Amino acid sequence: MKRSGEPRQSLQNLWPALLLFGAILTVAWAGAGGRFGPEWLRWLFRHRPAGIIIHHTASDGWRNGKLLDAAMVDADHASKGWGVTYKGKTYHIAYHYLILADGKVEPGRPEGARGGHTRGHGDYLGICLVGNFSSRDNADGRMKPDRPTAAQMESLTALIRDLMRRYDFTTEDIYRHRDFAQTGCPGDRFPFERFIATLREPEPGVDSERPVTYNGAVTGAPRP
Ligand SMILES: [Zn+2]
């Protein structure tokens, strides 16, 4: 009697059960909306941004008398190796949007391109406000703005409301860089809780005294 073959036999019988188990896990995963687990797994089931992560540049808002803008940040990030090539164009800037010190919103990399702003979370859209909002690193306020300006917060609110509409995000999908990494970004002077509370309020009418500088049409447009 040949007994050595039996364990192999029973292992072979397990395969259908293992395949079924795998299929159940897969369906459960897709059902959970691809919100959890490593980035590649989320991307596999999502194919759209997982949410939004807010940053600050941790720098001054001006350079050589000019507003620090997306083109300058793109040049700064060129040496960092965070770049992506998307539809034939290379983008070094790690963020999808940059909000300048005066509140102007500039596109960074297109929304369809992976972000380079938060390790392991390239499937999140990155929005960066120019300035240094850390009371530790910028205690004396020598870097301006040292807290988000009203114009920046107004633009950020309009931009995020638009993204929430287009991608079906809730306020649960909005994070700070510090929520994912050992960093203070976007600084303790960024009023995150208050900002999230604002987003939960119904959207005010479009008639505003100040024209909204963000325009959805700018998405993915080439930088000037
Ligand atoms: Zn950051």
Short mmCIF file of C-alpha atoms and ligand atoms in Angstrom, two decimals:
data_model
loop_
_atom_site.label_atom_id
_atom_site.label_comp_id
_atom_site.label_asym_id
_atom_site.label_seq_id
_atom_site.Cartn_x
_atom_site.Cartn_y
_atom_site.Cartn_z
CA MET A 1 0.00 0.00 0.00
CA LYS A 2 1.45 3.36 -1.03
CA ARG A 3 0.66 5.89 1.67
CA SER A 4 3.04 8.71 0.70
CA GLY A 5 0.70 9.95 -2.00
CA GLU A 6 -2.16 10.71 0.33
CA PRO A 7 -1.12 14.09 1.78
CA ARG A 8 -0.48 15.39 -1.73
CA GLN A 9 -3.90 14.22 -2.75
CA SER A 10 -5.63 16.10 0.07
CA LEU A 11 -3.65 19.27 -0.72
CA GLN A 12 -4.86 19.08 -4.29
CA ASN A 13 -8.43 18.85 -3.08
CA LEU A 14 -7.94 22.12 -1.23
CA TRP A 15 -7.37 24.17 -4.37
CA PRO A 16 -11.03 24.73 -5.26
CA ALA A 17 -11.69 25.90 -1.71
CA LEU A 18 -8.68 28.24 -1.83
CA LEU A 19 -9.81 29.68 -5.17
CA LEU A 20 -13.31 30.23 -3.80
CA PHE A 21 -11.86 31.91 -0.72
CA GLY A 22 -9.77 34.17 -2.95
CA ALA A 23 -12.81 35.06 -5.04
CA ILE A 24 -14.83 35.93 -1.92
CA LEU A 25 -11.99 38.15 -0.65
CA THR A 26 -11.80 39.88 -4.02
CA VAL A 27 -15.51 40.63 -4.13
CA ALA A 28 -15.44 41.82 -0.52
CA TRP A 29 -12.54 44.06 -1.40
CA ALA A 30 -14.28 45.60 -4.38
CA GLY A 31 -17.37 46.07 -2.23
CA ALA A 32 -15.37 47.97 0.35
CA GLY A 33 -14.56 50.45 -2.39
CA GLY A 34 -10.84 49.81 -2.42
CA ARG A 35 -10.35 52.08 0.54
CA PHE A 36 -8.01 49.90 2.55
CA GLY A 37 -4.74 48.08 2.17
CA PRO A 38 -1.63 48.94 0.20
CA GLU A 39 -1.78 51.48 -2.58
CA TRP A 40 -1.45 49.01 -5.48
CA LEU A 41 -4.43 47.03 -4.18
CA ARG A 42 -6.55 50.16 -3.78
CA TRP A 43 -5.64 51.26 -7.28
CA LEU A 44 -6.49 47.84 -8.70
CA PHE A 45 -10.11 48.21 -7.62
CA ARG A 46 -10.54 51.95 -7.72
CA HIS A 47 -8.93 53.53 -10.78
CA ARG A 48 -9.69 56.95 -9.38
CA PRO A 49 -8.31 59.08 -6.60
CA ALA A 50 -8.87 57.61 -3.15
CA GLY A 51 -9.20 61.01 -1.49
CA ILE A 52 -7.40 64.27 -0.88
CA ILE A 53 -4.29 65.05 1.16
CA ILE A 54 -3.50 68.64 2.19
CA HIS A 55 0.06 69.98 2.46
CA HIS A 56 1.98 73.20 2.95
CA THR A 57 5.22 74.01 1.16
CA ALA A 58 6.92 74.75 4.52
CA SER A 59 8.55 77.68 2.76
CA ASP A 60 8.12 81.37 2.16
CA GLY A 61 5.32 82.37 -0.19
CA TRP A 62 7.61 84.62 -2.24
CA ARG A 63 10.92 84.10 -4.00
CA ASN A 64 12.96 86.98 -5.39
CA GLY A 65 9.95 89.24 -5.02
CA LYS A 66 7.65 86.93 -6.96
CA LEU A 67 4.90 84.63 -5.72
CA LEU A 68 6.17 81.08 -5.33
CA ASP A 69 4.21 79.30 -8.06
CA ALA A 70 3.71 75.86 -9.60
CA ALA A 71 6.48 76.36 -12.18
CA MET A 72 8.99 77.10 -9.40
CA VAL A 73 7.86 74.12 -7.32
CA ASP A 74 8.07 71.95 -10.44
CA ALA A 75 11.68 73.07 -10.94
CA ASP A 76 12.43 72.45 -7.24
CA HIS A 77 11.01 68.93 -7.41
CA ALA A 78 12.87 68.04 -10.63
CA SER A 79 15.83 66.75 -8.63
CA LYS A 80 13.72 64.76 -6.15
CA GLY A 81 12.79 61.90 -8.46
CA TRP A 82 9.06 62.23 -7.79
CA GLY A 83 8.20 62.95 -11.42
CA VAL A 84 5.69 61.14 -13.57
CA THR A 85 5.12 61.03 -17.29
CA TYR A 86 1.44 61.28 -18.06
CA LYS A 87 0.05 61.36 -21.60
CA GLY A 88 3.46 62.16 -22.99
CA LYS A 89 4.26 65.01 -20.62
CA THR A 90 6.55 64.89 -17.59
CA TYR A 91 5.52 66.53 -14.34
CA HIS A 92 7.97 66.95 -11.48
CA ILE A 93 5.70 68.86 -9.09
CA ALA A 94 4.50 66.32 -6.53
CA TYR A 95 1.08 67.92 -6.03
CA HIS A 96 -2.02 68.05 -8.19
CA TYR A 97 -2.81 71.61 -7.14
CA LEU A 98 -0.86 74.47 -5.62
CA ILE A 99 -2.58 77.37 -3.87
CA LEU A 100 -0.34 80.42 -3.99
CA ALA A 101 0.05 82.93 -1.18
CA ASP A 102 -2.46 85.24 -2.87
CA GLY A 103 -5.06 82.44 -3.11
CA LYS A 104 -4.61 81.67 -6.80
CA VAL A 105 -5.01 77.98 -7.64
CA GLU A 106 -2.51 76.55 -10.12
CA PRO A 107 -2.65 73.01 -11.51
CA GLY A 108 0.31 70.80 -10.71
CA ARG A 109 0.17 67.34 -12.25
CA PRO A 110 -3.10 66.14 -13.86
CA GLU A 111 -5.67 64.49 -11.61
CA GLY A 112 -5.24 61.22 -13.51
CA ALA A 113 -1.53 61.04 -12.69
CA ARG A 114 -0.20 59.44 -9.52
CA GLY A 115 0.77 61.91 -6.85
CA GLY A 116 4.30 62.14 -5.47
CA HIS A 117 3.37 63.98 -2.30
CA THR A 118 2.82 61.25 0.31
CA ARG A 119 4.70 57.96 0.40
CA GLY A 120 2.39 55.01 -0.19
CA HIS A 121 -0.55 57.29 -1.03
CA GLY A 122 0.09 58.27 -4.63
CA ASP A 123 -3.55 57.48 -5.40
CA TYR A 124 -4.63 60.49 -3.32
CA LEU A 125 -4.88 63.95 -4.85
CA GLY A 126 -2.36 66.29 -3.27
CA ILE A 127 -3.23 69.92 -2.66
CA CYS A 128 -0.50 72.17 -1.35
CA LEU A 129 -0.86 75.62 0.17
CA VAL A 130 2.18 77.86 -0.16
CA GLY A 131 3.52 79.04 3.17
CA ASN A 132 4.82 77.66 6.45
CA PHE A 133 2.03 77.08 8.95
CA SER A 134 4.12 75.39 11.63
CA SER A 135 4.41 77.31 14.90
CA ARG A 136 7.54 75.28 15.69
CA ASP A 137 9.47 75.71 12.42
CA ASN A 138 8.14 79.20 11.73
CA ALA A 139 7.55 80.54 15.24
CA ASP A 140 8.65 84.09 14.43
CA GLY A 141 6.64 84.17 11.19
CA ARG A 142 9.69 85.03 9.08
CA MET A 143 8.20 82.83 6.36
CA LYS A 144 4.98 84.34 5.03
CA PRO A 145 2.19 83.46 5.11
CA ASP A 146 2.64 81.90 8.56
CA ARG A 147 -0.96 80.73 8.56
CA PRO A 148 -3.35 80.07 5.67
CA THR A 149 -4.72 83.36 4.39
CA ALA A 150 -8.47 83.95 3.98
CA ALA A 151 -7.94 83.92 0.19
CA GLN A 152 -6.12 80.56 0.36
CA MET A 153 -8.85 79.01 2.52
CA GLU A 154 -11.54 80.35 0.20
CA SER A 155 -9.82 78.82 -2.83
CA LEU A 156 -9.15 75.56 -1.00
CA THR A 157 -12.81 75.31 -0.02
CA ALA A 158 -13.99 75.92 -3.60
CA LEU A 159 -11.45 73.46 -5.03
CA ILE A 160 -12.21 70.71 -2.53
CA ARG A 161 -15.97 71.15 -2.88
CA ASP A 162 -15.55 70.72 -6.63
CA LEU A 163 -13.40 67.58 -6.20
CA MET A 164 -15.88 66.16 -3.68
CA ARG A 165 -18.66 66.63 -6.22
CA ARG A 166 -16.73 65.12 -9.11
CA TYR A 167 -15.30 62.13 -7.23
CA ASP A 168 -18.06 61.54 -4.70
CA PHE A 169 -15.71 62.24 -1.82
CA THR A 170 -17.01 62.85 1.68
CA THR A 171 -15.19 64.75 4.41
CA GLU A 172 -13.94 61.33 5.56
CA ASP A 173 -11.80 61.22 2.41
CA ILE A 174 -9.89 64.40 3.26
CA TYR A 175 -6.64 64.13 5.18
CA ARG A 176 -3.53 66.03 6.17
CA HIS A 177 -0.08 64.77 5.25
CA ARG A 178 0.59 64.29 8.99
CA ASP A 179 -2.24 61.75 9.14
CA PHE A 180 -0.07 59.38 7.06
CA ALA A 181 3.53 60.24 7.86
CA GLN A 182 5.91 61.44 10.56
CA THR A 183 5.57 65.09 9.66
CA GLY A 184 3.85 68.20 10.95
CA CYS A 185 2.63 69.03 7.41
CA PRO A 186 0.51 71.14 6.80
CA GLY A 187 1.49 72.69 10.14
CA ASP A 188 -0.47 73.17 13.36
CA ARG A 189 -1.71 76.57 12.20
CA PHE A 190 -3.71 74.93 9.42
CA PRO A 191 -7.24 74.92 10.92
CA PHE A 192 -8.13 71.39 9.86
CA GLU A 193 -11.07 70.68 12.18
CA ARG A 194 -12.67 74.04 11.43
CA PHE A 195 -12.12 73.50 7.71
CA ILE A 196 -13.79 70.07 7.75
CA ALA A 197 -16.71 71.56 9.70
CA THR A 198 -17.05 74.23 6.99
CA LEU A 199 -17.19 71.55 4.30
CA ARG A 200 -20.03 69.82 6.15
CA GLU A 201 -22.11 72.99 5.96
CA PRO A 202 -24.31 73.45 2.91
CA GLU A 203 -22.57 75.19 0.07
CA PRO A 204 -23.28 78.93 -0.12
CA GLY A 205 -24.61 80.43 -3.33
CA VAL A 206 -22.23 80.94 -6.22
CA ASP A 207 -22.68 84.73 -6.04
CA SER A 208 -19.68 85.78 -4.08
CA GLU A 209 -18.08 89.21 -3.85
CA ARG A 210 -14.74 87.76 -4.75
CA PRO A 211 -14.48 85.85 -8.03
CA VAL A 212 -13.53 82.23 -7.46
CA THR A 213 -10.08 81.79 -8.93
CA TYR A 214 -10.48 78.05 -9.27
CA ASN A 215 -12.10 76.84 -12.45
CA GLY A 216 -12.73 73.14 -13.08
CA ALA A 217 -11.76 73.63 -16.71
CA VAL A 218 -8.18 74.23 -15.68
CA THR A 219 -7.83 70.56 -14.72
CA GLY A 220 -4.89 68.98 -16.42
CA ALA A 221 -4.22 72.08 -18.46
CA PRO A 222 -0.59 72.79 -19.23
CA ARG A 223 1.07 75.19 -16.88
CA PRO A 224 1.90 78.65 -18.25
ZN ZN B 1 3.19 67.46 3.06
#
